[in-house]
Coordinates of C-alpha atoms in Angstrom, one line a residue:
M871 CA 28.6 88.1 -78.4
K872 CA 29.0 86.5 -75.0
K873 CA 26.7 87.7 -72.7
E874 CA 28.9 88.2 -69.6
A875 CA 30.7 91.0 -72.3
I876 CA 27.6 92.8 -73.0
L877 CA 26.4 93.4 -69.3
I878 CA 30.2 94.9 -68.9
V879 CA 30.2 97.4 -71.4
F880 CA 26.5 98.2 -71.2
S881 CA 24.1 100.4 -69.2
F882 CA 20.9 102.4 -70.0
L883 CA 20.7 102.9 -66.0
V884 CA 17.9 106.0 -65.6
L885 CA 18.7 108.3 -62.3
P886 CA 16.2 111.2 -61.2
S887 CA 18.6 114.6 -60.6
A888 CA 18.8 115.4 -57.0
F889 CA 18.3 118.8 -58.7
S890 CA 15.1 117.3 -60.5
Q891 CA 11.3 119.0 -60.6
V892 CA 9.6 115.9 -61.3
K893 CA 8.9 112.5 -59.0
R894 CA 9.2 109.3 -61.3
Y895 CA 7.4 106.3 -60.7
S896 CA 7.6 102.7 -62.7
G897 CA 5.4 99.6 -62.0
V898 CA 3.7 96.8 -64.0
V899 CA 0.2 96.7 -65.3
I900 CA -1.0 92.9 -65.4
D901 CA -4.2 91.6 -65.6
K902 CA -6.3 91.4 -62.7
E903 CA -7.2 87.1 -63.1
T904 CA -4.1 85.9 -64.2
H905 CA -1.9 88.4 -63.4
L906 CA 0.3 88.3 -66.3
P907 CA 2.2 91.8 -68.2
I908 CA -0.5 93.5 -69.6
A909 CA 1.9 95.3 -72.9
W910 CA 0.8 98.6 -74.5
A911 CA -1.7 99.8 -71.9
H912 CA -2.0 103.7 -71.8
L913 CA -1.3 105.4 -69.2
L914 CA -2.4 108.9 -68.7
L915 CA -1.7 111.5 -65.7
K916 CA -4.4 113.9 -65.5
A917 CA -3.4 116.6 -64.3
N918 CA -1.3 117.9 -67.1
G919 CA -1.8 114.6 -70.0
T920 CA 1.1 113.5 -70.8
G921 CA 1.2 109.9 -70.9
T922 CA 3.2 106.8 -72.3
V923 CA 2.5 102.6 -72.2
S924 CA 3.5 99.7 -70.2
N925 CA 6.6 98.3 -72.3
A926 CA 6.1 94.5 -73.9
E927 CA 6.9 93.5 -70.6
G928 CA 3.8 95.6 -69.1
Q929 CA 6.8 97.9 -67.1
F930 CA 6.4 101.7 -67.5
S931 CA 7.5 104.9 -66.5
I932 CA 6.4 107.8 -65.8
N933 CA 7.3 111.4 -64.3
V934 CA 5.0 113.6 -62.9
P935 CA 6.0 116.8 -61.5
V936 CA 6.8 117.9 -57.9
N937 CA 3.6 120.4 -57.9
V938 CA 0.9 117.9 -58.2
V939 CA -1.3 116.5 -55.1
S940 CA -1.9 113.3 -55.0
P941 CA -1.7 112.6 -58.3
A942 CA -3.7 110.7 -60.5
L943 CA -3.1 108.4 -63.6
K944 CA -5.8 106.8 -65.6
V945 CA -4.9 103.4 -67.2
S946 CA -6.6 101.6 -70.4
M947 CA -6.1 99.0 -72.6
I948 CA -8.3 97.2 -74.8
G949 CA -10.4 94.3 -73.1
Y950 CA -9.9 95.4 -69.5
K951 CA -12.0 98.0 -68.0
G952 CA -10.4 101.3 -67.4
R953 CA -9.7 102.9 -63.9
S954 CA -7.7 105.8 -62.3
I955 CA -5.2 104.9 -59.0
V956 CA -4.4 108.4 -56.9
L957 CA -0.2 108.1 -57.0
P958 CA 1.5 107.5 -53.4
A959 CA 3.1 111.6 -52.3
Y960 CA 7.1 109.6 -53.0
E961 CA 8.6 108.5 -55.8
T962 CA 8.6 104.0 -55.8
T963 CA 8.9 101.1 -58.5
S964 CA 6.6 99.0 -56.7
I965 CA 3.2 100.5 -58.4
K966 CA 1.4 97.2 -58.8
I967 CA -2.0 97.9 -62.0
P968 CA -4.4 95.0 -62.1
L969 CA -7.2 95.4 -64.7
E970 CA -10.3 93.4 -65.1
P971 CA -11.0 92.1 -68.4
D972 CA -14.3 93.2 -70.1
T973 CA -13.7 90.8 -73.3
R974 CA -18.2 90.5 -74.2
L975 CA -19.7 88.1 -76.8
L976 CA -20.1 87.9 -80.2
N977 CA -23.4 88.5 -81.2
E978 CA -25.0 84.7 -82.5
V979 CA -25.5 87.2 -85.7
V980 CA -24.4 85.6 -88.7
I981 CA -22.4 88.6 -90.7
K982 CA -21.4 87.9 -94.3
P983 CA -17.5 89.4 -95.1
T984 CA -19.5 91.9 -98.1
D985 CA -21.2 93.0 -94.7
V986 CA -17.7 92.9 -93.0
R987 CA -16.3 94.8 -95.7
E988 CA -18.8 98.0 -96.1
L989 CA -18.3 98.8 -92.3
I990 CA -14.7 98.7 -93.7
L991 CA -15.3 101.1 -96.5
E992 CA -17.9 103.0 -93.8
A993 CA -14.4 103.3 -91.2
V994 CA -12.3 104.3 -94.1
R995 CA -15.2 107.8 -95.0
K996 CA -14.8 108.2 -91.7
I997 CA -11.4 108.8 -91.3
P998 CA -11.4 113.0 -92.1
Q999 CA -14.2 113.1 -89.3
N1000 CA -12.5 111.1 -86.5
Y1001 CA -8.8 111.4 -87.1
P1002 CA -7.5 115.6 -86.8
G1003 CA -8.4 117.7 -90.3
Q1004 CA -4.8 120.1 -89.3
P1005 CA -1.6 119.5 -88.1
T1006 CA -0.7 118.4 -84.9
M1007 CA 2.4 118.1 -83.2
L1008 CA 3.2 115.0 -80.6
T1009 CA 6.4 114.9 -78.2
G1010 CA 7.5 111.5 -77.4
F1011 CA 10.0 108.7 -77.5
Y1012 CA 11.6 107.1 -79.8
R1013 CA 14.1 103.7 -79.2
E1014 CA 16.0 101.8 -81.9
S1015 CA 17.7 98.5 -81.6
L1016 CA 19.6 95.7 -83.4
R1017 CA 20.5 92.2 -81.8
Y1018 CA 21.2 88.2 -82.8
D1019 CA 19.3 87.6 -79.9
S1020 CA 17.1 89.0 -77.0
V1021 CA 20.8 89.3 -75.0
N1022 CA 22.7 90.3 -77.2
Y1023 CA 23.1 94.1 -79.0
I1024 CA 24.6 95.0 -82.0
Y1025 CA 23.9 98.4 -80.6
I1026 CA 20.8 100.6 -79.1
S1027 CA 19.8 104.4 -79.8
E1028 CA 16.9 106.4 -78.0
A1029 CA 15.8 110.3 -78.3
T1030 CA 13.0 112.4 -77.2
L1031 CA 11.6 113.9 -80.4
R1032 CA 8.6 116.3 -81.8
A1033 CA 6.7 114.8 -84.9
R1034 CA 4.4 116.9 -86.8
K1035 CA 1.6 115.4 -88.5
E1036 CA -0.1 116.3 -91.2
S1037 CA -4.2 116.5 -92.0
Y1038 CA -5.7 113.1 -92.0
E1039 CA -8.0 114.3 -94.7
D1040 CA -6.3 112.8 -97.5
A1041 CA -3.5 110.3 -98.1
N1042 CA -0.2 111.3 -96.9
H1043 CA 3.0 110.4 -95.4
K1044 CA 4.3 114.3 -95.6
G1045 CA 5.2 114.1 -91.8
Q1046 CA 8.7 115.8 -90.5
V1047 CA 10.6 115.2 -87.2
K1048 CA 13.0 116.6 -84.6
I1049 CA 15.3 115.5 -82.4
L1050 CA 15.3 116.5 -79.6
K1051 CA 18.0 114.6 -77.3
A1052 CA 19.0 111.3 -78.6
R1053 CA 21.8 108.4 -77.7
K1054 CA 23.3 105.5 -78.3
K1055 CA 25.0 102.1 -77.3
E1056 CA 27.2 100.1 -79.6
F1057 CA 28.8 97.4 -79.3
E1058 CA 32.2 97.2 -81.8
D1059 CA 32.9 93.5 -82.0
S1060 CA 29.5 93.4 -83.5
L1061 CA 29.4 96.2 -85.3
Q1062 CA 32.4 95.1 -87.9
A1063 CA 30.6 92.3 -89.8
L1064 CA 27.9 95.0 -90.3
K1065 CA 30.2 98.4 -90.6
K1066 CA 28.7 98.6 -94.0
I1067 CA 24.6 98.0 -93.0
H1068 CA 22.4 101.2 -92.2
F1069 CA 18.7 101.7 -91.1
Y1070 CA 17.4 105.1 -92.5
A1071 CA 13.9 107.0 -92.1
G1072 CA 13.4 105.0 -88.0
P1073 CA 12.7 108.3 -86.5
H1074 CA 10.1 108.2 -89.2
V1075 CA 7.9 104.9 -88.1
M1076 CA 5.1 107.3 -87.0
H1077 CA 4.4 108.2 -90.2
R1078 CA 5.6 105.1 -92.5
R1079 CA 3.4 102.7 -90.6
D1080 CA 0.6 105.0 -90.2
F1081 CA -1.8 102.9 -92.3
V1082 CA -4.7 105.6 -91.5
I1083 CA -3.3 109.2 -92.7
N1084 CA -1.4 106.7 -95.6
R1085 CA -3.9 104.4 -96.3
F1086 CA -2.9 101.2 -96.7
D1087 CA -4.7 98.5 -98.6
F1088 CA -6.5 97.3 -96.6
V1089 CA -8.4 100.3 -95.2
N1090 CA -8.0 102.1 -98.9
E1091 CA -11.6 102.0 -100.6
S1092 CA -10.2 101.6 -103.5
K1093 CA -8.4 98.1 -102.4
I1094 CA -9.9 97.0 -99.8
K1095 CA -11.7 94.1 -102.8
N1096 CA -8.7 92.4 -102.3
Y1097 CA -9.1 91.6 -98.7
V1098 CA -11.5 89.3 -96.8
Y1099 CA -11.9 90.8 -93.4
T1100 CA -14.0 88.3 -90.3
I1101 CA -15.0 89.7 -87.2
E1102 CA -13.3 88.0 -85.0
K1103 CA -14.9 89.1 -81.4
I1104 CA -16.6 92.1 -79.2
T1105 CA -14.2 94.0 -76.9
S1106 CA -13.9 97.1 -75.1
L1107 CA -12.3 99.6 -74.5
N1108 CA -12.9 102.5 -71.4
D1109 CA -17.0 100.8 -71.2
Q1110 CA -16.9 101.3 -75.3
E1111 CA -17.2 97.9 -77.7
I1112 CA -14.8 97.4 -80.0
Y1113 CA -14.9 95.2 -83.0
E1114 CA -11.5 93.1 -83.5
I1115 CA -11.5 91.9 -87.2
S1116 CA -9.5 89.8 -89.1
F1117 CA -8.3 90.3 -92.2
E1118 CA -6.5 88.3 -95.0
P1119 CA -4.8 88.7 -98.4
I1120 CA -7.4 87.1 -101.4
A1121 CA -4.9 88.9 -104.2
K1122 CA -1.2 87.4 -104.5
S1123 CA -0.3 91.5 -105.3
C1124 CA -1.2 92.4 -101.0
S1125 CA 1.1 93.2 -98.9
F1126 CA -0.2 92.7 -95.5
Q1127 CA -2.1 90.4 -92.6
G1128 CA -3.8 91.4 -89.6
T1129 CA -5.9 92.2 -86.8
L1130 CA -7.7 95.8 -87.0
F1131 CA -10.0 97.1 -83.9
L1132 CA -12.1 99.0 -84.3
D1133 CA -14.2 101.2 -82.6
V1134 CA -18.3 100.5 -83.0
S1135 CA -20.3 104.0 -81.3
S1136 CA -17.5 106.3 -83.5
G1137 CA -16.0 103.5 -86.8
A1138 CA -12.9 104.8 -85.8
F1139 CA -9.6 102.3 -86.6
I1140 CA -8.1 102.2 -83.1
R1141 CA -5.4 99.6 -83.2
A1142 CA -3.5 97.0 -85.8
T1143 CA -1.3 94.2 -85.6
V1144 CA -0.2 94.1 -88.9
K1145 CA 2.5 91.3 -90.9
L1146 CA 4.1 91.7 -94.1
T1147 CA 2.8 88.7 -96.7
D1148 CA 6.0 87.6 -99.1
T1149 CA 4.9 90.6 -101.5
G1150 CA 5.4 92.8 -99.1
L1151 CA 8.4 91.0 -97.9
Q1152 CA 9.8 92.0 -101.7
R1153 CA 9.2 95.6 -101.0
E1154 CA 10.6 96.1 -98.3
K1155 CA 14.0 96.1 -100.1
R1156 CA 15.4 98.9 -97.6
L1157 CA 18.9 97.5 -97.6
G1158 CA 19.6 96.8 -101.4
E1159 CA 21.8 93.1 -101.7
F1160 CA 22.9 93.5 -98.8
S1161 CA 20.2 92.1 -97.4
R1162 CA 17.0 91.1 -97.0
F1163 CA 13.5 90.4 -94.8
L1164 CA 12.7 87.3 -93.5
S1165 CA 9.6 88.4 -92.0
R1166 CA 8.5 91.8 -91.1
E1167 CA 5.4 92.5 -88.6
F1168 CA 4.5 96.4 -86.6
L1169 CA 2.0 97.9 -84.1
I1170 CA -0.3 101.1 -84.4
N1171 CA -2.1 102.1 -80.8
Y1172 CA -4.5 105.1 -81.8
M1173 CA -5.7 107.3 -78.1
Q1174 CA -8.3 109.5 -77.8
I1175 CA -7.9 113.7 -77.1
E1176 CA -10.3 116.0 -76.0
N1177 CA -11.7 117.1 -79.0
K1178 CA -13.0 113.3 -79.9
K1179 CA -10.0 113.4 -82.4
W1180 CA -7.5 110.2 -82.1
V1181 CA -4.4 110.4 -82.2
I1182 CA -1.1 107.9 -82.6
Q1183 CA -0.7 106.7 -79.2
N1184 CA 2.3 104.1 -79.7
I1185 CA 3.5 101.9 -82.8
W1186 CA 6.1 98.8 -82.4
Q1187 CA 8.3 97.8 -85.3
Q1188 CA 9.8 94.2 -85.9
G1189 CA 11.7 92.6 -88.6
S1190 CA 13.9 89.2 -89.3
L1191 CA 16.7 90.3 -91.3
K1192 CA 19.3 87.7 -93.6
I1193 CA 21.9 90.3 -93.9
N1194 CA 24.5 88.5 -96.7
Q1195 CA 27.9 89.2 -94.6
L1196 CA 26.0 87.1 -92.2
D1197 CA 25.3 83.2 -90.8
H1198 CA 22.4 83.4 -89.1
A1199 CA 19.5 86.3 -89.2
V1200 CA 19.6 89.5 -87.1
T1201 CA 16.6 91.4 -85.5
Y1202 CA 15.9 95.2 -86.1
A1203 CA 13.3 97.3 -84.0
N1204 CA 11.8 100.1 -83.3
E1205 CA 9.2 101.8 -81.3
F1206 CA 7.8 105.2 -80.9
V1207 CA 5.0 105.5 -77.6
T1208 CA 3.5 109.1 -78.1
T1209 CA 3.8 111.4 -73.8
E1210 CA 2.4 114.9 -75.1
V1211 CA -0.1 116.2 -77.8
D1212 CA 0.0 119.8 -79.1
T1213 CA -3.2 120.8 -81.4
T1214 CA -1.9 124.1 -81.0
D1215 CA 1.4 124.9 -81.7
T1216 CA 2.1 123.2 -84.8
W1217 CA 4.0 125.3 -87.1
P1218 CA 6.2 123.5 -89.5
I1219 CA 9.6 122.9 -88.1
S1220 CA 12.6 124.9 -89.4
Y1221 CA 14.6 122.8 -92.1
D1222 CA 17.7 122.9 -90.9
E1223 CA 16.2 120.9 -87.1
R1224 CA 14.7 117.8 -89.2
F1225 CA 15.5 114.9 -89.1
Q1226 CA 15.4 114.2 -93.7
Y1227 CA 13.8 110.3 -94.4
R1228 CA 17.0 109.5 -95.9
D1229 CA 19.1 110.8 -92.6
F1230 CA 20.6 107.3 -90.5
F1231 CA 19.7 107.8 -87.1
I1232 CA 22.4 105.4 -85.7
E1233 CA 24.7 108.5 -86.7
E1234 CA 22.9 111.4 -85.1
A1235 CA 23.6 110.2 -81.4
N1236 CA 26.7 109.5 -79.2
N1237 CA 27.5 107.0 -76.8
L1238 CA 24.8 107.9 -73.4
D1239 CA 26.0 109.3 -69.6
P1240 CA 23.8 107.1 -67.2
A1241 CA 21.9 110.3 -66.2
F1242 CA 20.7 111.0 -69.5
W1243 CA 16.9 111.5 -69.5
E1244 CA 16.4 113.7 -66.7
N1245 CA 12.9 115.0 -67.5
F1246 CA 11.4 113.1 -70.1
N1247 CA 8.7 110.5 -69.7
I1248 CA 10.4 107.5 -71.6
L1249 CA 9.4 103.7 -72.8
K1250 CA 10.0 101.5 -69.5
E1251 CA 13.3 99.6 -70.7
N1252 CA 13.2 95.3 -71.0
D1253 CA 14.4 93.0 -68.2
F1254 CA 18.0 92.6 -70.5
I1255 CA 18.3 96.1 -70.6
R1256 CA 18.5 96.9 -66.5
Q1257 CA 19.4 93.8 -65.1
I1258 CA 22.5 95.4 -66.2
Q1259 CA 21.9 99.1 -65.4
D1260 CA 24.3 99.1 -62.7
R1261 CA 27.2 98.1 -64.7
E1262 CA 30.0 100.3 -64.3
L1263 CA 30.9 101.4 -68.0
N1264 CA 33.6 100.4 -69.8
A1265 CA 33.4 103.1 -72.4
K1266 CA 33.5 107.1 -72.4
S1267 CA 30.7 107.9 -72.0
L1268 CA 29.0 111.0 -74.2
S1269 CA 25.5 112.7 -75.0
T1270 CA 24.0 114.7 -78.0
D1271 CA 21.3 117.1 -76.9
Y1272 CA 19.1 118.8 -80.1
S1273 CA 17.4 121.0 -77.4
P1274 CA 18.6 124.4 -76.2
A1275 CA 15.9 124.2 -72.5
I1276 CA 17.4 121.2 -71.7
N1277 CA 21.5 122.5 -71.7
N1278 CA 20.5 126.3 -71.7
S1279 CA 22.7 126.1 -74.8
E1280 CA 23.0 126.8 -78.2
A1281 CA 20.8 123.6 -79.8
V1282 CA 23.9 121.5 -81.7
T1283 CA 23.8 121.1 -85.4
I1284 CA 23.5 117.7 -86.5
K1285 CA 26.6 117.2 -88.4
R1286 CA 25.8 115.4 -91.9
R1287 CA 28.2 113.0 -93.6
I1288 CA 28.7 113.1 -97.0
K1289 CA 29.9 110.6 -98.7
Y1290 CA 30.2 110.7 -102.6
S1291 CA 27.8 113.6 -104.7
V1292 CA 26.7 113.8 -108.3
D1293 CA 26.1 116.1 -110.0
L1294 CA 24.4 117.0 -113.0
G1295 CA 22.9 120.3 -115.1
L1296 CA 23.3 122.3 -117.6
L1297 CA 26.5 124.3 -119.1
S1298 CA 26.7 128.3 -120.3
I1299 CA 30.0 128.4 -122.7
F1300 CA 30.7 132.4 -124.3
P1301 CA 31.9 132.2 -127.2
G1302 CA 34.8 134.3 -128.3
Y1303 CA 34.8 135.2 -132.2
S1304 CA 33.2 136.6 -134.9
G1305 CA 32.5 135.5 -138.4
A1306 CA 35.1 134.4 -141.4
N1307 CA 36.1 132.8 -144.4
V1308 CA 37.5 130.1 -144.0
N1309 CA 39.7 127.7 -147.0
L1310 CA 41.0 124.5 -146.6
T1311 CA 42.7 122.5 -149.4
T1312 CA 44.9 119.8 -149.9
N1313 CA 46.7 117.6 -152.5
D1314 CA 43.2 115.6 -152.3
F1315 CA 40.3 118.1 -151.4
N1316 CA 39.7 121.5 -151.4
T1317 CA 36.8 122.3 -148.7
S1318 CA 35.5 125.7 -147.5
A1319 CA 33.1 127.6 -145.5
V1320 CA 32.0 130.4 -144.1
I1321 CA 32.1 130.8 -139.9
K1322 CA 28.6 132.7 -138.9
S1323 CA 28.8 134.4 -135.3
P1324 CA 27.6 132.5 -133.1
D1325 CA 24.9 132.4 -130.7
P1326 CA 26.2 134.7 -127.8
V1327 CA 25.9 131.6 -124.9
I1328 CA 26.6 128.1 -126.2
M1329 CA 24.2 125.7 -124.0
G1330 CA 25.3 121.8 -123.2
L1331 CA 25.3 118.8 -120.2
Y1332 CA 27.4 118.9 -116.9
S1333 CA 28.0 116.3 -114.4
S1334 CA 30.8 115.3 -112.0
L1335 CA 31.6 112.8 -109.3
D1336 CA 32.3 114.4 -105.7
I1337 CA 34.1 111.9 -103.2
Q1338 CA 34.6 113.8 -100.0
L1339 CA 37.7 113.2 -98.0
K1340 CA 38.8 114.4 -94.5
N1341 CA 39.1 117.9 -92.8
D1342 CA 36.2 119.4 -95.4
F1343 CA 38.3 118.7 -98.8
I1344 CA 36.8 116.8 -101.7
L1345 CA 37.9 115.5 -105.2
G1346 CA 35.3 115.4 -108.2
L1347 CA 35.8 114.5 -111.7
G1348 CA 34.0 117.1 -114.2
S1349 CA 32.4 116.3 -117.4
T1350 CA 30.5 118.9 -120.1
G1351 CA 29.3 118.7 -123.4
T1352 CA 27.3 120.7 -125.9
F1353 CA 24.7 121.3 -128.2
G1354 CA 24.7 122.7 -131.7
K1355 CA 27.0 122.9 -134.0
L1356 CA 29.8 124.6 -131.8
A1357 CA 31.2 121.4 -129.4
F1358 CA 33.5 122.0 -126.3
D1359 CA 34.2 119.2 -124.0
N1360 CA 35.4 119.9 -120.4
I1361 CA 37.1 116.8 -118.0
S1362 CA 38.1 118.2 -115.2
L1363 CA 39.9 117.0 -111.9
G1364 CA 40.4 118.4 -109.0
I1365 CA 40.3 119.2 -106.0
G1366 CA 38.5 121.7 -103.7
H1367 CA 37.6 122.8 -99.8
T1368 CA 34.1 122.9 -98.9
I1369 CA 32.6 125.8 -96.4
S1370 CA 29.5 126.1 -94.3
T1371 CA 27.2 128.6 -93.7
K1372 CA 23.3 129.1 -93.8
I1373 CA 21.1 130.9 -96.0
G1374 CA 18.0 131.4 -93.2
T1375 CA 18.0 127.8 -91.6
R1376 CA 18.6 126.2 -94.9
P1377 CA 22.8 124.9 -95.0
F1378 CA 24.5 126.5 -97.7
Y1379 CA 27.8 125.6 -98.9
V1380 CA 30.7 127.6 -100.8
I1381 CA 33.2 124.7 -102.6
N1382 CA 37.0 126.7 -103.5
S1383 CA 38.2 124.6 -106.1
V1384 CA 41.9 123.8 -108.1
G1385 CA 42.2 121.5 -110.9
F1386 CA 43.3 120.2 -114.3
S1387 CA 41.8 119.9 -117.1
Y1388 CA 41.6 118.8 -121.1
N1389 CA 39.5 121.1 -123.3
N1390 CA 38.5 120.4 -126.6
L1391 CA 36.2 122.8 -129.1
R1392 CA 34.8 121.9 -132.6
L1393 CA 33.0 123.6 -135.3
P1394 CA 32.3 121.9 -138.9
L1395 CA 34.3 123.0 -142.0
G1396 CA 32.6 121.1 -144.5
E1397 CA 32.5 116.9 -145.7
I1398 CA 35.0 114.9 -147.4
E1399 CA 33.6 111.9 -149.8
V1400 CA 36.6 110.1 -151.4
P1401 CA 38.2 107.7 -149.1
L1402 CA 41.8 109.7 -147.1
T1403 CA 44.9 108.7 -145.5
I1404 CA 45.9 110.6 -142.8
K1405 CA 49.3 110.0 -140.8
G1406 CA 48.6 105.9 -142.5
K1407 CA 45.8 105.9 -141.2
K1408 CA 42.9 105.1 -143.9
L1409 CA 39.7 106.8 -143.9
D1410 CA 36.6 105.8 -145.5
N1411 CA 34.6 107.9 -147.7
D1412 CA 32.0 110.7 -146.0
I1413 CA 34.4 112.3 -144.0
D1414 CA 33.2 115.6 -141.9
V1415 CA 35.8 118.5 -141.7
R1416 CA 35.1 120.5 -137.8
M1417 CA 38.4 123.2 -136.7
Q1418 CA 39.6 121.7 -133.5
K1419 CA 41.0 123.8 -130.8
I1420 CA 42.6 121.3 -127.9
Y1421 CA 43.8 122.6 -125.1
Y1422 CA 45.5 121.9 -121.2
S1423 CA 44.4 124.4 -118.7
I1424 CA 44.3 124.6 -114.9
Q1425 CA 40.5 125.1 -114.2
P1426 CA 40.1 127.2 -110.9
S1427 CA 36.3 127.2 -109.6
V1428 CA 33.6 128.6 -107.4
K1429 CA 30.7 126.4 -106.8
L1430 CA 27.4 127.1 -104.7
W1431 CA 26.0 124.6 -102.8
L1432 CA 22.3 125.5 -101.7
E1433 CA 20.5 122.3 -99.3
L1434 CA 17.0 121.8 -100.5
T1435 CA 16.9 118.0 -98.8
H1436 CA 19.3 116.5 -97.1
K1437 CA 20.2 114.2 -100.6
W1438 CA 19.5 117.4 -102.8
N1439 CA 21.4 120.3 -103.6
F1440 CA 20.8 123.0 -105.9
F1441 CA 24.4 124.4 -107.5
V1442 CA 25.8 127.2 -108.9
T1443 CA 29.6 126.9 -110.7
A1444 CA 31.8 129.7 -111.8
N1445 CA 35.0 128.4 -113.7
F1446 CA 38.1 129.9 -115.1
L1447 CA 40.6 128.2 -117.3
L1448 CA 44.0 129.1 -117.8
N1449 CA 45.6 127.3 -120.7
V1450 CA 49.0 126.2 -120.6
N1451 CA 49.4 125.0 -123.9
T1452 CA 47.6 125.2 -126.9
Q1453 CA 46.8 122.7 -130.3
D1454 CA 45.2 124.6 -133.8
R1455 CA 44.0 121.4 -135.9
I1456 CA 42.2 120.0 -138.5
L1457 CA 40.4 116.7 -137.6
F1458 CA 38.9 114.4 -139.7
K1459 CA 36.2 111.7 -138.6
E1460 CA 33.8 109.4 -140.3
K1461 CA 30.5 109.5 -139.8
D1462 CA 29.4 106.1 -141.0
G1463 CA 28.8 103.8 -137.6
F1464 CA 29.1 103.9 -134.9
F1465 CA 30.8 105.7 -132.7
L1466 CA 33.1 103.5 -131.3
T1467 CA 34.0 102.9 -134.7
R1468 CA 34.3 105.8 -136.8
K1469 CA 37.8 106.5 -137.4
S1470 CA 39.7 109.9 -137.1
A1471 CA 42.3 111.8 -137.6
S1472 CA 43.7 115.1 -137.2
L1473 CA 46.4 117.4 -138.4
K1474 CA 48.0 120.7 -137.0
T1475 CA 47.6 123.6 -139.3
T1476 CA 51.1 124.2 -139.4
D1477 CA 51.1 120.9 -141.3
S1478 CA 53.0 121.4 -144.7
S1479 CA 51.0 119.4 -146.6
L1480 CA 47.5 121.8 -145.5
D1481 CA 47.0 125.0 -146.7
F1482 CA 44.6 127.3 -144.4
S1483 CA 44.1 130.6 -144.6
V1484 CA 42.2 133.1 -143.1
N1485 CA 39.8 135.9 -145.2
G1486 CA 42.0 135.3 -147.7
V1487 CA 44.9 135.2 -145.0
A1488 CA 47.4 131.8 -144.6
A1489 CA 47.0 131.0 -141.0
Q1490 CA 48.3 128.8 -138.3
T1491 CA 45.3 129.5 -135.8
V1492 CA 42.2 128.6 -136.2
P1493 CA 39.6 131.5 -135.5
I1494 CA 37.2 129.7 -133.3
S1495 CA 37.2 130.6 -129.2
I1496 CA 35.2 130.8 -126.2
N1497 CA 35.3 133.0 -123.4
P1498 CA 37.7 131.3 -120.4
I1499 CA 34.5 131.8 -117.8
F1500 CA 31.8 129.2 -118.4
L1501 CA 29.1 128.4 -115.5
C1502 CA 27.3 125.8 -114.3
T1503 CA 24.1 125.0 -112.9
G1504 CA 22.0 121.9 -111.6
I1505 CA 21.0 119.5 -108.7
T1506 CA 23.1 117.6 -107.2
F1507 CA 22.9 114.4 -105.2
K1508 CA 24.7 113.6 -102.3
Y1509 CA 24.7 109.4 -101.3
N1510 CA 25.7 108.7 -98.1
R1511 CA 27.8 104.5 -98.2

């Protein structure tokens, strides 16, 4: 892709609204001595506790309510002395904030690796007291991108979102995510090569890469023995001493290597830079056979809030990816910065508002408009995005807003696109016959049986494959089979239409369908121990004889789906058989051999070679049947490709 083409069609312009209730300030955080930019510095607005971080180029953007007089901004970064500045009364984009380095020399004390490991173990044991023991709600800004290089982007997508973090007392990654507002820009010529590739769970990065709450190997009591730890130096954060500790894997099974930053006074992990080892990369099979990661790394910073607990400040993640269809690697990156922390209003996010782990973020946003973020704090764009922000868009600009408070309208429901679904469940059929004496006589054998009244309900297995078509139509292929002596097989092909609604907050679907089915009902009649020749087919010794009813039917059905997650549903299906053609037969089938090698043959009950009677009366129909209504219930797995 040529850089000029991107400059024409791409823009992430952030303009303050004329009716905005905030003033936007932006600038750069630099090293006072070297004048180099400082990435990931934390900026906190003292007036309301909101904040952001500087980007990889040290640049930042922050909003200040217009009613705040002489707003003060606190800036902090590991290895530097913290400082506060008073922002000017007017909006500006040229604030330069120099920070003074504060790196301290490590005392000339020899610390054995085992002693450092004990230091890490003690920090792990202090996690429950250093991190929130109750759920915490984070509001923040998320960005995700896929690119060939620093200027040739395949797509960029952004969102403000709310994330519910669970208690840190026990290891878990059960956090929830709600998208408040999202946008994206895709470059269609690049996407053609990647149209089959999707990255799921992107906004869950603040849960997946939170190494403290997940107790990754290098901070796991039972696994840190597989790593060697070394104190590299002592640095500082807001005048507090910080240990900088590198860790390397000893065992080949280890997935990580990197650096930990440990607050000396509290024993809290406050930062980590981590790379995946070859073993870790092999475990990152996020796109199956289509690709593999060549490298992957992430960074996570924590910040201390008023109750002295540490919460996520920002996360950055990047990986080099080899995709089979492409000649060279691409780079996938995502990042999150916390702008607000709430420790009181932490109710679970309602189910229908959650972004699920297996969802694709690129599908949850539409094209951007110029004044999109309004009063949100965001992560400052990089230089490439800024240099093209004044270019005119050469594509239709739309936005997706999931927040009723922002657009004063009802929240937009996120539409989930289901491509395939597989049903697995139980079948219930209801026999419609009573007991009888049956006799079968031919020139070669004679057999008889007493048919007992069947159980009122016969159970079996049900499975189906559904393919979603356009306009909520579904094409389905289903099959069934029962347990026990009475065998019922049903193979159906049909088309249905989906109607969606809700039960509470959970999506609920009604699928009305009609199809054509083949049905095979069988019941044992006896056994024959001599060879038989049926219609020219020779069957060997040990032959099962069964009464068989075959009928072809029009099969209307109603399926009810209750969504459990965005990948799993609970379903109940009621089916009705309208028989079109019925055949009554006697089935002969060999007992021995693998099921594909067992030969079988059948004769109609009207065949002249058969003398078939029921309760002593000559008959031409077998005395077995089922109720035309049968039920299926089970679990549906939905697969989106």
